[in-house]
Coordinates of C-alpha atoms and ligand atoms in Angstrom, one line a residue:
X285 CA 0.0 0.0 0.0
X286 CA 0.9 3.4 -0.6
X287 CA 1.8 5.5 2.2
X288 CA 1.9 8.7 2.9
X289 CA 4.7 11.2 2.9
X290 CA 5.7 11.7 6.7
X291 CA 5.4 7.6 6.7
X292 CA 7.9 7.4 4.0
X293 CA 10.3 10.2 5.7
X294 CA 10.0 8.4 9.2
X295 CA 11.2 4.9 6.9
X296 CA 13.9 6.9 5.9
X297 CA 15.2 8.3 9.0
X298 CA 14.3 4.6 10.7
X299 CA 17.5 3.2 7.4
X300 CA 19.5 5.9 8.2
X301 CA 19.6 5.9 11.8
X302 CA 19.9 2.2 11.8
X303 CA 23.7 2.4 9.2
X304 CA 24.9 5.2 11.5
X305 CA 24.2 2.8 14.4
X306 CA 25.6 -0.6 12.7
X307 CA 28.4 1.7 11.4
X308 CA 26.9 0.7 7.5
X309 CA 28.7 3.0 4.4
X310 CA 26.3 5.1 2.9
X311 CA 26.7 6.2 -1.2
X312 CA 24.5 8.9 -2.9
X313 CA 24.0 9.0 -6.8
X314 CA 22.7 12.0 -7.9
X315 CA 22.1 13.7 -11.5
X316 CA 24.2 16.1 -13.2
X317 CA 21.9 19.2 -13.3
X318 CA 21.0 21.4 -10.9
X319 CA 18.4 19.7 -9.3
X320 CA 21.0 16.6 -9.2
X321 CA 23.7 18.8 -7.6
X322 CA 21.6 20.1 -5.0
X323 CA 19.9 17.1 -4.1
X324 CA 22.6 15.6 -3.7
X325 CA 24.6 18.0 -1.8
X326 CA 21.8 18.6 0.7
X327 CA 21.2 14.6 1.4
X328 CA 25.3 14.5 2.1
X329 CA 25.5 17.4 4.2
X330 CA 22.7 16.4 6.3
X331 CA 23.8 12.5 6.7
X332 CA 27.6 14.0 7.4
X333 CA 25.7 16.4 10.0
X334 CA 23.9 13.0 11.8
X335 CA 27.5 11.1 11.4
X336 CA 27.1 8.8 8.9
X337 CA 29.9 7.5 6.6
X338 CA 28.9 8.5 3.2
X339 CA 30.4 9.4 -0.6
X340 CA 28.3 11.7 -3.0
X341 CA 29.0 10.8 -6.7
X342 CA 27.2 12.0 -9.7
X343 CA 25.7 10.0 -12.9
X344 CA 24.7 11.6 -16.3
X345 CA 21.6 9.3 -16.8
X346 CA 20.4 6.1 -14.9
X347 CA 20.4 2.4 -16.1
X348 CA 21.1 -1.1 -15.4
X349 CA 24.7 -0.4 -15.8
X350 CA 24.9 2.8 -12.8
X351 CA 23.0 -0.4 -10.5
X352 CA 25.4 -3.0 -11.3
X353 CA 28.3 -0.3 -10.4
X354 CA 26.1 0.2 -7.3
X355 CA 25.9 -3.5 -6.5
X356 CA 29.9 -4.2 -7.7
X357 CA 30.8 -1.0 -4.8
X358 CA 31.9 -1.5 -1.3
X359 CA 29.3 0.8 -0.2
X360 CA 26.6 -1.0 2.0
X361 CA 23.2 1.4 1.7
X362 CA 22.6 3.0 -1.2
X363 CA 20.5 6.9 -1.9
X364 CA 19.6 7.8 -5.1
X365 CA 18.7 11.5 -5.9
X366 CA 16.7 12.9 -9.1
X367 CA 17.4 9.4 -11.1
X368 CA 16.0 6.1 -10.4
X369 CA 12.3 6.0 -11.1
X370 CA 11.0 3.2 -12.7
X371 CA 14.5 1.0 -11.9
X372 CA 12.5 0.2 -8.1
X373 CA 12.6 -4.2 -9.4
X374 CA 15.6 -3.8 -10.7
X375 CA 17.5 -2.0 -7.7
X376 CA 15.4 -4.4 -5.4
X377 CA 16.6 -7.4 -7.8
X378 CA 20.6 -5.9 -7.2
X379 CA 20.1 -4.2 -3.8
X380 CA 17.8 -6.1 -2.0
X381 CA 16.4 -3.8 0.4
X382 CA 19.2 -1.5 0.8
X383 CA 18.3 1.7 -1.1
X384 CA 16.2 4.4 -1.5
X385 CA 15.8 7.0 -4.4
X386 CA 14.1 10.4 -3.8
X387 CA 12.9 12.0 -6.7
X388 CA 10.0 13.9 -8.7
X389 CA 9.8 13.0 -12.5
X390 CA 6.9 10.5 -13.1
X391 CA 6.4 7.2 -12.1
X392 CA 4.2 4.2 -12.9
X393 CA 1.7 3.1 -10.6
X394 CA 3.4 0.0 -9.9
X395 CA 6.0 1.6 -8.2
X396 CA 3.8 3.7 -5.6
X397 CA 4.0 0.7 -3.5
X398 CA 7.9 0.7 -3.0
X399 CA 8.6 2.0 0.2
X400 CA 11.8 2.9 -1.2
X401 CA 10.8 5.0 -3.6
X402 CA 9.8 8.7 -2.1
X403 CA 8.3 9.8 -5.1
X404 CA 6.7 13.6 -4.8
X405 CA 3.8 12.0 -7.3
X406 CA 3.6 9.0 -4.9
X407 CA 2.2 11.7 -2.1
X408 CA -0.4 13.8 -4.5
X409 CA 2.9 16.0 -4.9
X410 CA 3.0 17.6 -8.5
X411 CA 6.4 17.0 -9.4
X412 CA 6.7 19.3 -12.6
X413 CA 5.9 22.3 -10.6
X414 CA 5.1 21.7 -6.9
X415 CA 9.0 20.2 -5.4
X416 CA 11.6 18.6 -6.9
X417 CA 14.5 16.1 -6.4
X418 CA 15.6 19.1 -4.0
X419 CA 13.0 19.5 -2.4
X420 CA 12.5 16.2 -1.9
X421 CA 16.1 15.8 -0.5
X422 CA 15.3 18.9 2.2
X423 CA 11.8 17.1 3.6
X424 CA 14.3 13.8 3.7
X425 CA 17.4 16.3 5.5
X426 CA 14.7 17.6 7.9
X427 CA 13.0 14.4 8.5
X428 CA 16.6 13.6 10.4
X429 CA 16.9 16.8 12.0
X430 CA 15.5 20.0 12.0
X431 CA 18.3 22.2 12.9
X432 CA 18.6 21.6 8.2
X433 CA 16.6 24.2 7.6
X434 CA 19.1 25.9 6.9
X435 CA 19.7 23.4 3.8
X436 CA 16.2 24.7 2.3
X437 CA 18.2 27.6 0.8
X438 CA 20.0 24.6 -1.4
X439 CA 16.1 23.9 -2.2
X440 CA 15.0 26.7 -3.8
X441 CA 18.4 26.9 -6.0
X442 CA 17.0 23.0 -7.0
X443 CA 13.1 24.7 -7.8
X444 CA 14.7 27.5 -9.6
X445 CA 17.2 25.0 -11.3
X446 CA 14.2 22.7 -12.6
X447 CA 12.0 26.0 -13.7
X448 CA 9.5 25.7 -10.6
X449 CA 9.0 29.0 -10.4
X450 CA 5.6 28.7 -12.8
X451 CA 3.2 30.7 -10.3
X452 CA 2.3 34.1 -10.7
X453 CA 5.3 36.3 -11.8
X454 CA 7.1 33.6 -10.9
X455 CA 6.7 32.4 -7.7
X456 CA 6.6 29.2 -6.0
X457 CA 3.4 27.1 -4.9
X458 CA 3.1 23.9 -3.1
X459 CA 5.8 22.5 -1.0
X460 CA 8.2 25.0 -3.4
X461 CA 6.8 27.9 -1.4
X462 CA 6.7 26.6 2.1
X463 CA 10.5 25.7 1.3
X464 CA 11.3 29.1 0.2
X465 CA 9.3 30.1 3.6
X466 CA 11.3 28.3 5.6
X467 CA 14.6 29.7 4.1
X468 CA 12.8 33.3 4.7
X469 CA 12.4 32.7 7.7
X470 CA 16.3 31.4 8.6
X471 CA 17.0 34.7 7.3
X472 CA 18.8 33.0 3.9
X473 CA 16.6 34.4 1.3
X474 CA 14.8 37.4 0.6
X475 CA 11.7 37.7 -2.3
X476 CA 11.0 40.7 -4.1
X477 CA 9.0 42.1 -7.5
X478 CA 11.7 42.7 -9.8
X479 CA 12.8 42.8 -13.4
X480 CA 13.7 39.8 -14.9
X481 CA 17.3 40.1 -16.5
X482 CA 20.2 37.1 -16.1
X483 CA 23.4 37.7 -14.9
X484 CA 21.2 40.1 -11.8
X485 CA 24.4 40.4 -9.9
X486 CA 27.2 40.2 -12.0
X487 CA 26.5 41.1 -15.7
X488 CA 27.2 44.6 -16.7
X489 CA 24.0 45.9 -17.6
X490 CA 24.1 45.7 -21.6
X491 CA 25.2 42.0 -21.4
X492 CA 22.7 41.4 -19.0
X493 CA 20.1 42.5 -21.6
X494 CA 21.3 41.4 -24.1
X495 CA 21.7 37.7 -22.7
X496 CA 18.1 37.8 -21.1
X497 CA 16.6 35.3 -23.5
X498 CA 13.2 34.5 -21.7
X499 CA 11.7 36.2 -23.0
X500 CA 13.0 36.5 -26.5
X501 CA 12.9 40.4 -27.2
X502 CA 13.4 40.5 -31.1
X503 CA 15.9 43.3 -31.6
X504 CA 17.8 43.4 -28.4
X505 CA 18.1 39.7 -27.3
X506 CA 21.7 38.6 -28.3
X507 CA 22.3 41.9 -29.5
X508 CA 24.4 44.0 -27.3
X509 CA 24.7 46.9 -29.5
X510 CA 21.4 47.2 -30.1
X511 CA 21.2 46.8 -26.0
X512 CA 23.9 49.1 -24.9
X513 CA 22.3 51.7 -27.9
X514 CA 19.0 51.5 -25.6
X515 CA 20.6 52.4 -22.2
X516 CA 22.8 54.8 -23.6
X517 CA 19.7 56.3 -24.7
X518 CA 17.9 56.0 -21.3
X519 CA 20.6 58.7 -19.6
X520 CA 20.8 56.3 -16.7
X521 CA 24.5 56.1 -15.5
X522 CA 25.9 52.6 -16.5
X523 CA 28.9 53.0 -14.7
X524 CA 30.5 53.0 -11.2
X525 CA 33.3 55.1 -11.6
X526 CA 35.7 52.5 -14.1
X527 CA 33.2 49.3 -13.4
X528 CA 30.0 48.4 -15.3
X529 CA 26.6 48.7 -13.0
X530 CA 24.8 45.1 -12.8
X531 CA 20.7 45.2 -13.0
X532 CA 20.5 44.4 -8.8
X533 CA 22.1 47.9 -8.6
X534 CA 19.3 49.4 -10.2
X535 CA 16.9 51.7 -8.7
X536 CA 13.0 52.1 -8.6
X537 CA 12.9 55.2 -11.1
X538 CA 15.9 54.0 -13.6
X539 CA 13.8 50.2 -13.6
X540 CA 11.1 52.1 -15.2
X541 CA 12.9 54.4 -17.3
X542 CA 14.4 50.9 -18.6
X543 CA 11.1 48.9 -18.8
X544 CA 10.0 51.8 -20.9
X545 CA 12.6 51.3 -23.5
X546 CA 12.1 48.1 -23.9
X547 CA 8.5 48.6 -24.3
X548 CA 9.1 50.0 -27.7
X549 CA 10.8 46.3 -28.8
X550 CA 7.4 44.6 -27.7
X551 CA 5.0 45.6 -30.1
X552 CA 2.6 43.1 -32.0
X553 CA 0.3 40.4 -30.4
X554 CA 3.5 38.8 -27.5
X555 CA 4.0 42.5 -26.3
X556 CA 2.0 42.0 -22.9
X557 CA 3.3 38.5 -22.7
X558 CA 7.1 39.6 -22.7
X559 CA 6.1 42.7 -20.5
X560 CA 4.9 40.3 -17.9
X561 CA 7.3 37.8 -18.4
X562 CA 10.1 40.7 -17.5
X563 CA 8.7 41.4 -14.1
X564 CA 8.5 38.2 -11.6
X565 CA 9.9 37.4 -8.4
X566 CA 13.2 37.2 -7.7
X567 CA 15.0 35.3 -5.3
X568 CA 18.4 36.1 -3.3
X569 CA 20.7 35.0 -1.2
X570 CA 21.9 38.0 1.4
X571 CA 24.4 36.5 3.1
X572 CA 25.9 35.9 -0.4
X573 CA 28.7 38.7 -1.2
X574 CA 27.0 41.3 -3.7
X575 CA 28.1 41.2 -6.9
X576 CA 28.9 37.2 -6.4
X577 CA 26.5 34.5 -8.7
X578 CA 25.9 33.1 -6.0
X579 CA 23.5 35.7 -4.7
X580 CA 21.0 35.4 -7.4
X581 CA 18.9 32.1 -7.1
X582 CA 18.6 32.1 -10.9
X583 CA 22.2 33.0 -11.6
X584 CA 23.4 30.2 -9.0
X585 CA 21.0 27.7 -10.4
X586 CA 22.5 28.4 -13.8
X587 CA 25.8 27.9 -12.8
X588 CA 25.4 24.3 -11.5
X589 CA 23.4 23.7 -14.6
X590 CA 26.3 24.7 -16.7
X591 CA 29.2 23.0 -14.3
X592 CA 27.0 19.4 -14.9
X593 CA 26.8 20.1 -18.4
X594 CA 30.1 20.7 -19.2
X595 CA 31.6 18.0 -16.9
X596 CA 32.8 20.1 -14.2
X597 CA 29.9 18.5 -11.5
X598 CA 32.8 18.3 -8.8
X599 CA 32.7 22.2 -9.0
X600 CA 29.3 22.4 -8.4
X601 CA 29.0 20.2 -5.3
X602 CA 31.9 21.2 -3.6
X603 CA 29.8 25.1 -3.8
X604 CA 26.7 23.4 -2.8
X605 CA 28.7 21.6 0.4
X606 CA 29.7 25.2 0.9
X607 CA 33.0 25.9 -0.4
X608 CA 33.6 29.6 -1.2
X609 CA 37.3 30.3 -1.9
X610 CA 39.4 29.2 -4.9
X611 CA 36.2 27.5 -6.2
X612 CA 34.4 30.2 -7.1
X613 CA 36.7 31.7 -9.4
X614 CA 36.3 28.4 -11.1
X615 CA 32.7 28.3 -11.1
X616 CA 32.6 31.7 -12.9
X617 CA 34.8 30.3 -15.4
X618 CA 32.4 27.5 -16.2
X619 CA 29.8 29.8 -16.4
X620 CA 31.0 32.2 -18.7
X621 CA 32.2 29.1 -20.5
X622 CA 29.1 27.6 -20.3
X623 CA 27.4 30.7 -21.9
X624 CA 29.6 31.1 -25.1
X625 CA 28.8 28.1 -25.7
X626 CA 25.6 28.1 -25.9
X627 CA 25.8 30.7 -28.1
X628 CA 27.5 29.1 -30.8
X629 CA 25.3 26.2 -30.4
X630 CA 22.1 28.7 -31.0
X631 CA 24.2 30.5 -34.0
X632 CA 24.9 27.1 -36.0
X633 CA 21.1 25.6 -35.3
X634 CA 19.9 29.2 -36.4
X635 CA 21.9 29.6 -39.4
X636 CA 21.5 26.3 -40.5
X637 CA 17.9 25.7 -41.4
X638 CA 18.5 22.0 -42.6
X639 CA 18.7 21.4 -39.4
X640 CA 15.0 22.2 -38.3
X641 CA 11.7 21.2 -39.5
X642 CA 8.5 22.7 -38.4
X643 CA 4.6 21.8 -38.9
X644 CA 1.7 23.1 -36.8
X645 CA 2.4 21.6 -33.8
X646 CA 6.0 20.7 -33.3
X647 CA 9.6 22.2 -34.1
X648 CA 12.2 19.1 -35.1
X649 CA 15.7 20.1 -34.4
X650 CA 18.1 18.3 -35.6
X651 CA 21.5 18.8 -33.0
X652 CA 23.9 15.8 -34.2
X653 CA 27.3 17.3 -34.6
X654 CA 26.6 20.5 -32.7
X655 CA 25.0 20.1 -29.4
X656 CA 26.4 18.1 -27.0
X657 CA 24.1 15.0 -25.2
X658 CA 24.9 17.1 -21.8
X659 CA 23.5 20.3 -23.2
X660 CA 20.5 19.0 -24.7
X661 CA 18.1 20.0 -22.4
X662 CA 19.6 23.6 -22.2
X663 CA 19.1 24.3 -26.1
X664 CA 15.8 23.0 -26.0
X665 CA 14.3 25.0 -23.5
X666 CA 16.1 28.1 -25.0
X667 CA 14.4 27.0 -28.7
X668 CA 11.2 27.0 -26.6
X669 CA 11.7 30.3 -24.6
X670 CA 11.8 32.0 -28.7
X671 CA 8.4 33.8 -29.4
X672 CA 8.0 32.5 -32.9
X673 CA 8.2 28.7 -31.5
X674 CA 5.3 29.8 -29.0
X675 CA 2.1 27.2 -28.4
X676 CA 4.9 24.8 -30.0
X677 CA 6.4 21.4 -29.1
X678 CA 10.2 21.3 -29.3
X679 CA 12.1 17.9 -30.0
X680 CA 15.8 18.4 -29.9
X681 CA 18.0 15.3 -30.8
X682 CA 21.6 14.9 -30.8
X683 CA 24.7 12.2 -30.8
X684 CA 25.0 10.5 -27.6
X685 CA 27.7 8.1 -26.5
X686 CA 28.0 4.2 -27.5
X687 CA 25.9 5.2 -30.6
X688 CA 23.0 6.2 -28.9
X689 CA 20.9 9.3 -30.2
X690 CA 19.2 11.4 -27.7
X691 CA 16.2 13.6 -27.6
X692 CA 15.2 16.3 -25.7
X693 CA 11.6 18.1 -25.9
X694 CA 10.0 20.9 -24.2
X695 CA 6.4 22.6 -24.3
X696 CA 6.7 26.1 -25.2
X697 CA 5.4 29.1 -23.7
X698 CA 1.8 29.1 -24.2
X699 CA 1.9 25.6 -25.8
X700 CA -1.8 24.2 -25.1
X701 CA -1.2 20.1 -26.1
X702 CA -2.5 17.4 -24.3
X703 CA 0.5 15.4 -25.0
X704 CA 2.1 15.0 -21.5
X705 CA 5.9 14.5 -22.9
X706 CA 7.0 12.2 -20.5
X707 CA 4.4 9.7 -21.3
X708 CA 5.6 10.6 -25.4
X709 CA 9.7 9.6 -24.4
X710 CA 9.0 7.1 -22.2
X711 CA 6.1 5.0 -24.1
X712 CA 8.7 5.2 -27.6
X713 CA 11.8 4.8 -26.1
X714 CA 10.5 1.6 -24.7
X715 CA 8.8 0.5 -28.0
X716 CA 12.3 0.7 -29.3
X717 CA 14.7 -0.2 -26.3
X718 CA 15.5 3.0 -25.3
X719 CA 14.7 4.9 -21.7
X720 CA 12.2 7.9 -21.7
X721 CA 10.8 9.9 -19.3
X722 CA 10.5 13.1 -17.2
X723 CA 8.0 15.7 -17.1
X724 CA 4.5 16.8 -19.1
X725 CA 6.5 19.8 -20.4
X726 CA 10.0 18.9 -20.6
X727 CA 11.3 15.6 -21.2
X728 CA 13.9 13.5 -22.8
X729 CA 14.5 10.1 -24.4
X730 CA 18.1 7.6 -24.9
X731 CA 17.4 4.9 -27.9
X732 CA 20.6 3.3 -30.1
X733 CA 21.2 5.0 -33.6
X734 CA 19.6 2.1 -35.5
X735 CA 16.2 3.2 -34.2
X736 CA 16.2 6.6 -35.5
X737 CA 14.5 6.6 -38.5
X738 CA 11.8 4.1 -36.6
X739 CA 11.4 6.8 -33.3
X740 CA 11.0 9.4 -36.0
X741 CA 8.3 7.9 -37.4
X742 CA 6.7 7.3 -33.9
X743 CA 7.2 10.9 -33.2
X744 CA 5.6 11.9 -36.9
X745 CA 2.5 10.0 -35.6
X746 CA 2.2 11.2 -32.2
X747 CA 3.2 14.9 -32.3
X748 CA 4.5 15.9 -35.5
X749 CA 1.6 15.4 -37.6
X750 CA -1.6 15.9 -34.8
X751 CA -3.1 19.0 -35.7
X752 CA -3.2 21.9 -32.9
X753 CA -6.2 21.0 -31.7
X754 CA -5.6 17.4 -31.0
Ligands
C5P899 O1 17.4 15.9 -20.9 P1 16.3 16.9 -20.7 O2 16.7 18.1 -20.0 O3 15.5 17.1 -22.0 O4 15.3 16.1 -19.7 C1 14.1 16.7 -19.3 C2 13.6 16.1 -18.1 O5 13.3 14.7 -18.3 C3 14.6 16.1 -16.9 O6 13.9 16.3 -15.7 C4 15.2 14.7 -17.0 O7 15.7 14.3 -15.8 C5 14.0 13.8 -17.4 N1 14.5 12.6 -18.2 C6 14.1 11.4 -17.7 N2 14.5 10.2 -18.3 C7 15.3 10.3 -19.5 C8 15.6 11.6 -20.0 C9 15.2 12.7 -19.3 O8 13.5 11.3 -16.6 N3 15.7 9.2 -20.1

């Protein structure tokens, strides 16, 4: 039966206590992304906090091959963080009883009934917007001891990370926004109205708006001329003396002199959609130096998505576990990194229109060669954030490793189809041997190269060729 969520946290305090008593080695597998990162992180901090023996290590995807490493390793218990779901008979057929994966992307029914498994979904949680691996991770942490809460900072990073802030201008509801509450109130984060532009802390304000690609302002976004033109034009000062000003440094009159300006880039029918897509919530950390990227939730978030992404994970934990010296300089490198990168991945697919085919319903974007399998996720979502892919489905695939091919797909803004994506991945990837899954708006699928042209055609019958209002 299942049961309910303060059952399944009191189980996992009960396995927990019980290997710090017996003396049992603890491992934690986590994902690469942000979510991954932070999950992860907060799980080993709070086990280190109760004394337990534990190692944190990190995994791009999960299959049978991470289990049998888990089996073949000394390690006696083993804690999975946002991976795992829908692996529960095979981890019990390797494991026995000695795991337990916390997580949020969709699960069959079937594995409901797995104590092991603390699912959000499992609990009437939803998943896709209400908590994530993260979050998951700080109810597990506090479940062992409340003096975490301070770990629920490391939460809302996750939320943020995973695009949980779908609420009203941004904000968090469900157990997202009693989390963030909880950090509030531990004096770790403050919440305010602001305007939306990446880079809050640290991006000299043309580069900040220029960069600031949700939403996709046609004329300024990726155009820094055309962006530093516009503040230039505004009169506010964009220096400090020698040193650029950052958008956090803004105040109440020049915000509106620069809302304003971009005003006149929003005309035709998305204008009131970008307007209010430029002013949400915005979440930072205080006791984070100013002008650090770790202050902004969003520019922290995007730095462990890019240290994951480009290999660096190590980075990204040792910030989470709380490093802050040499380590930082390195995390700004991956981020900058990170970030031209991206851009030359968005030039090539842009430039080269072979590449993408569009009907009514979907965009097909065709990666191989050019996007890396670890930034999948990131171009998609950046395809989707673009106004003239809006009410769109976006399928992204590129060249994995071993000859695989994978596929990444998104909902876009304002994207009204029934198709709940993870059930799309996951139901074809199995038809042809592959592993699927995620989210209704964003989810991604592993198959081998030979079943290309057969997913395609799989994908032409279930998205590509529905019409809109299917
Ligand atoms: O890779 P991408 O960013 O497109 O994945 C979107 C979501 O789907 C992520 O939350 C990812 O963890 C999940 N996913 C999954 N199983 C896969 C591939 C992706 O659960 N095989």
């Amino acid at each position: 039966m299942t049961k309910s969520l303060d059952e399944s946290l009191s189980y996992f305090k009960d396995k927990i206590n019980d290997c710090i008593k017996l003396r049992k080695s603890i491992s934690v597998t986590t994902h690469i992304d942000c979510d991954g990162l932070t999950s992860g992180s907060i799980i080993t901090k709070a086990l280190i906090r109760a004394g337990a023996k534990c190692t944190l290590r990190t995994s791009k995807e999960f299959s049978q091959n991470v289990i049998d490493s888990l089996k073949k390793d000394s390690r006696d218990f083993h804690i999975v963080t946002d991976l795992g779901g829908g692996f529960a008979p095979d981890l019990d057929k390797s494991l026995q009883e000695d795991w337990i994966v916390l997580d949020h992307h969709q699960i069959s029914e079937d594995e409901h009934d797995v104590p092991r498994v603390i699912n959000a979904w499992k609990y009437g949680l939803d998943g896709g917007t209400e908590i994530c691996a993260g979050g998951m991770a700080f109810l597990a942490a506090m479940a062992l001891n409340e003096k975490n809460s301070d770990l629920s900072a490391l939460a809302v990073v996750a939320a943020l990370g995973d695009r949980q802030d779908q609420g009203e201008r941004k904000s968090f509801t469900g157990k997202n926004f009693e989390i963030a509450k909880i950090a509030k109130e531990c004096g770790l984060l403050e919440i305010d109205l602001d305007l939306l532009l990446v880079g809050r802390e640290t991006r000299p304000l043309p580069d900040a708006l220029a960069f600031t690609s949700q939403p996709f302002i046609d004329g300024l976004t990726w155009n820094r001329d055309a962006c530093l033109s516009l503040l230039n034009s505004s009169g506010i000062p964009l220096k400090d003396g020698g040193r650029w000003r950052v958008p956090a440094e803004l105040n109440e009159e020049e915000k509106r002199i620069v809302i304003e300006k971009i005003t006149k880039f929003t005309t035709g029918k998305n204008a009131t959609d970008i307007m209010s897509e430029l002013i949400g919530y915005t979440y930072t950390f205080p006791r984070e130096d100013s002008r650090s990227f770790l202050r902004d939730g969003r520019e922290f978030s995007t730095m462990l998505n890019s240290c994951g992404r480009i290999s660096k994970s190590g980075v990204g934990m040792a910030i989470c576990m709380g490093d802050r010296n040499r380590i930082l300089k390195e995390g700004e490198t991956i981020l900058s990194e990170y970030r031209k990168l991206i851009r030359e991945y968005m030039n090539v697919l842009t430039n080269e229109r072979w590449r993408i085919s569009e009907s009514d319903t979907c965009v097909m974007v065709n990666g191989e060669g050019i996007v890396p399998e670890t930034m999948t996720g990131t171009i998609s979502s950046l395809i989707a954030g673009s106004p003239k892919n809006s009410g769109k489905i976006i399928i992204l695939r590129t060249k994995g490793e071993e000859n695989t091919i994978k596929f990444s797909s998104r909902k876009s803004f304002g994207c009204k189809s029934p198709i709940n994506l993870s059930n799309l991945m996951k139901k074809g990837a199995e038809k042809y041997n592959g592993i699927g899954g995620g989210h209704d708006a964003a989810a991604g699928a592993k198959i081998t190269k030979d079943k290309l042209n057969d997913f395609l055609d799989y994908l032409d019958v279930n998205v590509v060729n529905l019409s809109s209002s299917n």
